[in-house]
JSON list of C-alpha atoms in Angstrom, two decimals:
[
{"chain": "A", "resi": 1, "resn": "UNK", "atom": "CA", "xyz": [0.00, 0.00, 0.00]},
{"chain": "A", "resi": 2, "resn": "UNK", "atom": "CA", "xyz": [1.70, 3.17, -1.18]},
{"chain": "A", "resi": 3, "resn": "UNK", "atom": "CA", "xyz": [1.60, 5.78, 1.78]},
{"chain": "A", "resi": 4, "resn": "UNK", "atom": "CA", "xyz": [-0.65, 8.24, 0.56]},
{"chain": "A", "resi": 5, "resn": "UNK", "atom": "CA", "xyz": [-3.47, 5.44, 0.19]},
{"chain": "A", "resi": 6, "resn": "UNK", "atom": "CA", "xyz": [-3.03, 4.14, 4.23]},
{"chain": "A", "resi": 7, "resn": "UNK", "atom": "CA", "xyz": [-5.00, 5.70, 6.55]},
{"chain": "A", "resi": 8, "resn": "UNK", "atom": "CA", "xyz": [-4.00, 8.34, 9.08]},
{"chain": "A", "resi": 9, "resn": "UNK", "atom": "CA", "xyz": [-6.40, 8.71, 12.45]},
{"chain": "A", "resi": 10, "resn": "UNK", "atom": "CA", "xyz": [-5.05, 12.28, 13.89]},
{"chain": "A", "resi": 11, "resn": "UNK", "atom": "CA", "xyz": [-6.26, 12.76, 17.72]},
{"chain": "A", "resi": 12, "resn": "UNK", "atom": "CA", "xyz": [-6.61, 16.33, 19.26]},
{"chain": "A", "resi": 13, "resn": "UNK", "atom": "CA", "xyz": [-8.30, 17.83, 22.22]},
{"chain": "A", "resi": 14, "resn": "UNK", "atom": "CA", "xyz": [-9.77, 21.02, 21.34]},
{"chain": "A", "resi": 15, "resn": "UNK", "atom": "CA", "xyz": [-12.21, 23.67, 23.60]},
{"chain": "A", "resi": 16, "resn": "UNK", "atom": "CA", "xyz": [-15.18, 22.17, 24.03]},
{"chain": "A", "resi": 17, "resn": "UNK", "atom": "CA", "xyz": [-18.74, 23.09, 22.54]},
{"chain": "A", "resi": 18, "resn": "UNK", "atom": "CA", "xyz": [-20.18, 22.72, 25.86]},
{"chain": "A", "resi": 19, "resn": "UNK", "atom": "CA", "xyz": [-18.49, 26.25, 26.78]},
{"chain": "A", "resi": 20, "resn": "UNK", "atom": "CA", "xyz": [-15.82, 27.67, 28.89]},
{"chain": "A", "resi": 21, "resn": "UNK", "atom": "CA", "xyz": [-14.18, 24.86, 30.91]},
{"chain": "A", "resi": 22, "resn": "UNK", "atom": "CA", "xyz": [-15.11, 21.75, 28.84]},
{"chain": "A", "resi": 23, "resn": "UNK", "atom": "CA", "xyz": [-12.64, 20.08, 26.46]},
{"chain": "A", "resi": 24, "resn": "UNK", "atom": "CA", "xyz": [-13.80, 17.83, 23.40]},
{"chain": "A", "resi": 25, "resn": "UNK", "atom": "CA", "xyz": [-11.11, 14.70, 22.09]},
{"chain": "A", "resi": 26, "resn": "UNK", "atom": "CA", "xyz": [-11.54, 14.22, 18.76]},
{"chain": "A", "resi": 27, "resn": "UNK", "atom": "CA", "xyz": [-10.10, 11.12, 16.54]},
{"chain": "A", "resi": 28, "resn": "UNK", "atom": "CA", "xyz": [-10.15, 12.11, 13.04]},
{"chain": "A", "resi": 29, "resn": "UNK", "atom": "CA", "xyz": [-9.69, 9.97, 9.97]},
{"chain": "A", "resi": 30, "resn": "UNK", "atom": "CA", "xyz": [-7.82, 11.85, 7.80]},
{"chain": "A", "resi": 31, "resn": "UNK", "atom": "CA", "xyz": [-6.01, 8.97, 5.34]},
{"chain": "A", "resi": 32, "resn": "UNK", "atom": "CA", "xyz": [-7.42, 7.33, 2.35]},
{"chain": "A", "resi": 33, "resn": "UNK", "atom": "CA", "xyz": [-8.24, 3.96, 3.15]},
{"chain": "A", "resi": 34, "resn": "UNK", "atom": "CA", "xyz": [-10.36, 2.63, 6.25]},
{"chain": "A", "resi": 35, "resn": "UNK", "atom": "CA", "xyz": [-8.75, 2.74, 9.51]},
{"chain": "A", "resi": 36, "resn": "UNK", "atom": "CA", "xyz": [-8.92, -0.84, 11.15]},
{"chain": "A", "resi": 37, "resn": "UNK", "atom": "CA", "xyz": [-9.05, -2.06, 14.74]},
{"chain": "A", "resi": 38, "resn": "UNK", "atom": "CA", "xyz": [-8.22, 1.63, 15.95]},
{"chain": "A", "resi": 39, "resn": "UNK", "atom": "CA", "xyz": [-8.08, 1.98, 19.62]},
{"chain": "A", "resi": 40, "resn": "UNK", "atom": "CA", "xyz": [-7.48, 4.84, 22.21]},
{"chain": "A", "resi": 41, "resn": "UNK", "atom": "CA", "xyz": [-5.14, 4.59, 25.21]},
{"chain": "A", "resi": 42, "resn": "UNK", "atom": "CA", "xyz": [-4.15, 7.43, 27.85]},
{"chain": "A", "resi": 43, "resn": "UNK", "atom": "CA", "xyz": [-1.64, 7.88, 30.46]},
{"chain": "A", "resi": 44, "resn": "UNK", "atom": "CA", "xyz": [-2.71, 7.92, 33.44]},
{"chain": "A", "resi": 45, "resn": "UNK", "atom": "CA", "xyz": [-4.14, 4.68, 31.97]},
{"chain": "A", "resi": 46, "resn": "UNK", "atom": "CA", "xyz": [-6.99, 4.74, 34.00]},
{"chain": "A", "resi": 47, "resn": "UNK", "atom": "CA", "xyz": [-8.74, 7.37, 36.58]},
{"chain": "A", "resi": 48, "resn": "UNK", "atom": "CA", "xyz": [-12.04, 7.38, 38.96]},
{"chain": "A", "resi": 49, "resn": "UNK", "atom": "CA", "xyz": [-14.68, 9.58, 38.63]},
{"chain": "A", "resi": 50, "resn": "UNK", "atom": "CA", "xyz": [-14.48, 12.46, 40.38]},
{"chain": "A", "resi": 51, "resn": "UNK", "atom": "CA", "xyz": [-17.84, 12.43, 42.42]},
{"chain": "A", "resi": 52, "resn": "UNK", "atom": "CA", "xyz": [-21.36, 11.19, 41.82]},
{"chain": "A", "resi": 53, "resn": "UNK", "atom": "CA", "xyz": [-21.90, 13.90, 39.71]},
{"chain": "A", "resi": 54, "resn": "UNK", "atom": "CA", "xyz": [-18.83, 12.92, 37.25]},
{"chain": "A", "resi": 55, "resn": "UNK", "atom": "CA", "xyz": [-21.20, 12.28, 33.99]},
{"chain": "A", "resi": 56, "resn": "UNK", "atom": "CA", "xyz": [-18.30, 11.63, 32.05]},
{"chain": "A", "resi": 57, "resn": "UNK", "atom": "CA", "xyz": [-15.91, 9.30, 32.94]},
{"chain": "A", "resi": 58, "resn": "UNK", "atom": "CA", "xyz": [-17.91, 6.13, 32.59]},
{"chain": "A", "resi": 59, "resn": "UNK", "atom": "CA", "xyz": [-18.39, 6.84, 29.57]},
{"chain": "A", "resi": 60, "resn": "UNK", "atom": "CA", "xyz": [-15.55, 8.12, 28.09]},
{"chain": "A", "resi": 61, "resn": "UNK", "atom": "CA", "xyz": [-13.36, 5.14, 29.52]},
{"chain": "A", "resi": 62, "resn": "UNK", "atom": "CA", "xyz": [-16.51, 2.66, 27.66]},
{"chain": "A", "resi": 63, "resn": "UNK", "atom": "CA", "xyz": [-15.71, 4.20, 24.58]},
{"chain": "A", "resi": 64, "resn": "UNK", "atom": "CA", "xyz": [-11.70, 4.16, 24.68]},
{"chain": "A", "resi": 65, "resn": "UNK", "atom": "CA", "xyz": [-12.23, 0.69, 25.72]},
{"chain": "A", "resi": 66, "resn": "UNK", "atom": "CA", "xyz": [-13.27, -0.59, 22.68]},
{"chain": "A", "resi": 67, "resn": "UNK", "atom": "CA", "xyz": [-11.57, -1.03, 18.91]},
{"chain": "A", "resi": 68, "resn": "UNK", "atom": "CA", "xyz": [-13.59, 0.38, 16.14]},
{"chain": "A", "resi": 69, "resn": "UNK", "atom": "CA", "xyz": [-13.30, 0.48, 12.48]},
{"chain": "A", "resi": 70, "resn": "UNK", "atom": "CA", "xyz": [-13.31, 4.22, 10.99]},
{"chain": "A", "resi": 71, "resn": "UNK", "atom": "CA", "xyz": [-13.84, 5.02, 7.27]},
{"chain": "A", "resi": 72, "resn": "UNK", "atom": "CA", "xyz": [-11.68, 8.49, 5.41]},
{"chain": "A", "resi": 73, "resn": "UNK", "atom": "CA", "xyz": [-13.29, 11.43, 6.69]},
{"chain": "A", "resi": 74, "resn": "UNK", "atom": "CA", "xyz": [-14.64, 10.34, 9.51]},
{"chain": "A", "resi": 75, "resn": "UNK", "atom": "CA", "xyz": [-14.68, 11.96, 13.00]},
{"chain": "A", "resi": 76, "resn": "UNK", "atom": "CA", "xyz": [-15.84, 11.16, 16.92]},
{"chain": "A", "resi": 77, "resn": "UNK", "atom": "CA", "xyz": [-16.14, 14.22, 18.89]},
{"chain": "A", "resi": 78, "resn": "UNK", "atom": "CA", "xyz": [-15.84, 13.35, 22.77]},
{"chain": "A", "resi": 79, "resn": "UNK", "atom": "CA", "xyz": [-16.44, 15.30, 25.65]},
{"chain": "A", "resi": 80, "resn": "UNK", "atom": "CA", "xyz": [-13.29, 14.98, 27.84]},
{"chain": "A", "resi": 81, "resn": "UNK", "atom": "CA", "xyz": [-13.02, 17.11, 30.14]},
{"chain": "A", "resi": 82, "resn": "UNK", "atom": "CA", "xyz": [-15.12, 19.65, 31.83]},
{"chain": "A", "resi": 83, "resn": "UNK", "atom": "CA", "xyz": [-14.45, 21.90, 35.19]},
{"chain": "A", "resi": 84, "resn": "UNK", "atom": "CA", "xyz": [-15.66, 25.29, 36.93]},
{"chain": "A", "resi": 85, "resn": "UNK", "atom": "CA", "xyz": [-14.42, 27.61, 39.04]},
{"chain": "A", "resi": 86, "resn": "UNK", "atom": "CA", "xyz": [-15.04, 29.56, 41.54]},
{"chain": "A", "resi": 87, "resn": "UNK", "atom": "CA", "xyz": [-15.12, 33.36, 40.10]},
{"chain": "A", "resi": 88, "resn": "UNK", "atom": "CA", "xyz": [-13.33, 35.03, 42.71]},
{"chain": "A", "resi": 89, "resn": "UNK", "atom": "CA", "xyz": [-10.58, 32.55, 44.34]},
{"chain": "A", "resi": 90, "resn": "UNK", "atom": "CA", "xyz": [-10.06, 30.67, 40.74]},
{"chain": "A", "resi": 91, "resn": "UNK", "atom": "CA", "xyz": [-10.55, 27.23, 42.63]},
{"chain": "A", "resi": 92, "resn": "UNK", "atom": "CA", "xyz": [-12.18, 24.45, 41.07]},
{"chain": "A", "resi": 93, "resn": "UNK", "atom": "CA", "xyz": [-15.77, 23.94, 42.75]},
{"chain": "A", "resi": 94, "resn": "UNK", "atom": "CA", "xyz": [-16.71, 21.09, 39.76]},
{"chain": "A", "resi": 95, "resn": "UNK", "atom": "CA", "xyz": [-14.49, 18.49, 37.83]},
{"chain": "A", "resi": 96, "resn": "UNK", "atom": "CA", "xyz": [-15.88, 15.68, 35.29]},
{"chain": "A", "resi": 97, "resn": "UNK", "atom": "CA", "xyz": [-14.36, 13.29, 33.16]},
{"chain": "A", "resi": 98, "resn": "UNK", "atom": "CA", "xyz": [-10.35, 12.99, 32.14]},
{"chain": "A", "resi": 99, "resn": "UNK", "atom": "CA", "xyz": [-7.22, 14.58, 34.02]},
{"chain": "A", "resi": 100, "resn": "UNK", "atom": "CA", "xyz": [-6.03, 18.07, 32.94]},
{"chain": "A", "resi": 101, "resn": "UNK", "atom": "CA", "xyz": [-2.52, 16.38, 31.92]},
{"chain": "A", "resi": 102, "resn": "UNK", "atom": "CA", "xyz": [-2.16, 13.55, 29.89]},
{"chain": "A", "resi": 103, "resn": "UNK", "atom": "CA", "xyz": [-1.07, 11.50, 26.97]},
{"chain": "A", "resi": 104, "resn": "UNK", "atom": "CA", "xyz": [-3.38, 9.95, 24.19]},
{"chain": "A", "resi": 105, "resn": "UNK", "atom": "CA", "xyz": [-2.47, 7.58, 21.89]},
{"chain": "A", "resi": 106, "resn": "UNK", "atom": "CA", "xyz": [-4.02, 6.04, 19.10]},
{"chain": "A", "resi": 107, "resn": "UNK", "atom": "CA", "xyz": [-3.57, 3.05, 17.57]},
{"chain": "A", "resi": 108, "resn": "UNK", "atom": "CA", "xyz": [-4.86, 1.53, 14.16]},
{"chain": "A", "resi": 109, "resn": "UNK", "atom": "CA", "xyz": [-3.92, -0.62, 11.17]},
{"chain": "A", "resi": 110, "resn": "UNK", "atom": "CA", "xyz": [-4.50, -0.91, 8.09]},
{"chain": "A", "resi": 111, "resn": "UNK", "atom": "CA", "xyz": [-5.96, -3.26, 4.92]},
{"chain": "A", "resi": 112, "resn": "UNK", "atom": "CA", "xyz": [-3.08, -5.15, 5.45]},
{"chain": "A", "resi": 113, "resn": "UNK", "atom": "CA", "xyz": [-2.73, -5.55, 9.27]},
{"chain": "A", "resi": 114, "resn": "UNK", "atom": "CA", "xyz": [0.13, -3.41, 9.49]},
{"chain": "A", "resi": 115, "resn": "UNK", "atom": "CA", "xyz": [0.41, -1.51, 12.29]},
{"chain": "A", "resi": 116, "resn": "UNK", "atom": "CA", "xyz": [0.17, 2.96, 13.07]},
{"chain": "A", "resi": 117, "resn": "UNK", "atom": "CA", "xyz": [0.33, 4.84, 15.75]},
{"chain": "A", "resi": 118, "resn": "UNK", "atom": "CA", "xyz": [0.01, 8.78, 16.76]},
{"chain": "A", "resi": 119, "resn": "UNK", "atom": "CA", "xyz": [0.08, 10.54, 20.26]},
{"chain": "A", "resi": 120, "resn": "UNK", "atom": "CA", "xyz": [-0.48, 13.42, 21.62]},
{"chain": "A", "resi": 121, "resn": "UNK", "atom": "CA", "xyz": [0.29, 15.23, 25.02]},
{"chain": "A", "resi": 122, "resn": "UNK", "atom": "CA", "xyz": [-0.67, 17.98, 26.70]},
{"chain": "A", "resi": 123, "resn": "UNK", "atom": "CA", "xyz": [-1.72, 20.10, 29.73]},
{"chain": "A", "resi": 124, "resn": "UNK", "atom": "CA", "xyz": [-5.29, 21.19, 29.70]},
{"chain": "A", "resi": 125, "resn": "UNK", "atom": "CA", "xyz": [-4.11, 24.44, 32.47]},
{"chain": "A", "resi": 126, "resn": "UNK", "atom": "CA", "xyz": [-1.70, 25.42, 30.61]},
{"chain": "A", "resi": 127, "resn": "UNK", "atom": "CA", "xyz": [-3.59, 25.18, 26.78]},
{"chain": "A", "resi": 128, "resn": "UNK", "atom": "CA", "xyz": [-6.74, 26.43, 28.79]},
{"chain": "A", "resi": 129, "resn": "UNK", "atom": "CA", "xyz": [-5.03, 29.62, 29.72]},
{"chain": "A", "resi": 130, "resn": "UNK", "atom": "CA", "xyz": [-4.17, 30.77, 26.23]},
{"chain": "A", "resi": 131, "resn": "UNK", "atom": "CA", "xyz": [-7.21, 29.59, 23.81]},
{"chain": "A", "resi": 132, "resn": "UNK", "atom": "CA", "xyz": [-9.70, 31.87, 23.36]},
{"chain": "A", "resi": 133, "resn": "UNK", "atom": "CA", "xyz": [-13.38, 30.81, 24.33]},
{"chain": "A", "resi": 134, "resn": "UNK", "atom": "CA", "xyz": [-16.39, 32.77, 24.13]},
{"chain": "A", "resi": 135, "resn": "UNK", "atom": "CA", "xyz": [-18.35, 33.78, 26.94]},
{"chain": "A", "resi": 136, "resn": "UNK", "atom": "CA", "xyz": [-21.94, 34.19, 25.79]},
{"chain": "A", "resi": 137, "resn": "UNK", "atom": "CA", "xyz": [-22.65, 33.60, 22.12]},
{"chain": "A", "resi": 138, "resn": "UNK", "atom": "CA", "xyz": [-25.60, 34.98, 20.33]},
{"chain": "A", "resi": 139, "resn": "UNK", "atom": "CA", "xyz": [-29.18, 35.73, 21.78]},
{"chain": "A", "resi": 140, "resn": "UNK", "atom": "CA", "xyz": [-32.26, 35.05, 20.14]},
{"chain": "A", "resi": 141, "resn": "UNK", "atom": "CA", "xyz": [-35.31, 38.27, 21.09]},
{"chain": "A", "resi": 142, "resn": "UNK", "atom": "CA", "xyz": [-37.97, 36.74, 19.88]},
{"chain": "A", "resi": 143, "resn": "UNK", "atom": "CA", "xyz": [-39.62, 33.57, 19.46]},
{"chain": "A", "resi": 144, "resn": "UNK", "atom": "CA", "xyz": [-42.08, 31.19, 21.41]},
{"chain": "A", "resi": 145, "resn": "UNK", "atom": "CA", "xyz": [-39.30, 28.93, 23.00]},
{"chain": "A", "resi": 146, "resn": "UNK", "atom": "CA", "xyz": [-36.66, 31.91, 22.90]},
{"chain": "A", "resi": 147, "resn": "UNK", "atom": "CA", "xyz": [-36.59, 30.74, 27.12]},
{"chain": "A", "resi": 148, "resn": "UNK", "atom": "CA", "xyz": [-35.19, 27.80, 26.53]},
{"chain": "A", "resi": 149, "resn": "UNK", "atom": "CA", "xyz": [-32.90, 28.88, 23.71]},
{"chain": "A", "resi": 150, "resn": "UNK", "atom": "CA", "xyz": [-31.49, 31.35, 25.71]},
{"chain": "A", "resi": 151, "resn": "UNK", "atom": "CA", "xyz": [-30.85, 28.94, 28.57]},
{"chain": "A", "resi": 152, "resn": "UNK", "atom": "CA", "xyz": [-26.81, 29.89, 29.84]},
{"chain": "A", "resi": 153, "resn": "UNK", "atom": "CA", "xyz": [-24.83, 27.53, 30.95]}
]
């Protein structure tokens, strides 16, 4: 297979569209040919949910637990990470889902069995301090459900 037919699955973690606070993985399937057998790993290799209220680690760690098959062009958006702080003091009152620093890897193969792989590290403190996020975004004024439009986060 010449190596602008393989496939290429390119993982990033990018500002969330759940707002400020919340990070998004995304696997991306950028190559020409189907990605085979592709799998996630992290390191820490494993972590607990923060509290009851954690809504996504279980299911984050579901999904990186299993090997799936992704086509050219695909792409899996993932909520990884979200957390709030306090306004004043900057501490964090609310924490779901992955650690701020890590390491993801992903692994895949392909038509052939032959064997990729592609990681990426990074600290979310650092990264979150310099990416720009909006705030408030736009505002609907009129409308029957304009309430629940509206609703901030």
């Amino acid at each position: 297979m010449r190596d602008d037919a393989r496939p290429f699955v390119v993982v990033d973690v990018v500002p969330s569209l759940h707002g400020p606070g919340a990070w998004d993985l995304t696997l991306h399937s950028t190559g020409r040919s189907m990605a085979h057998k592709v799998g996630v790993s992290t390191e820490p290799a494993a972590w607990e949910p923060y509290d009851d209220e954690d809504h996504i680690t279980e299911h984050l760690t579901a999904y990186l637990g299993r090997k799936r098959d992704l086509p050219p062009g695909a792409r899996h958006r993932l909520m990884w990470r979200y957390e709030r702080r306090k306004e004043k003091t900057g501490e964090l009152s609310a924490v779901a889902g992955a650690p701020a620093i890590a390491i993801v890897t992903v692994t895949y193969q392909d038509d052939k069995g032959k064997c990729y792989d592609s990681s990426l590290s990074f600290d979310l403190d650092v990264l979150g301090a310099i990416t720009p996020v909006p705030f408030e975004g736009q505002r609907m004024t009129s409308g029957s459900d304009q309430e629940l439009k509206n609703i901030d986060r």
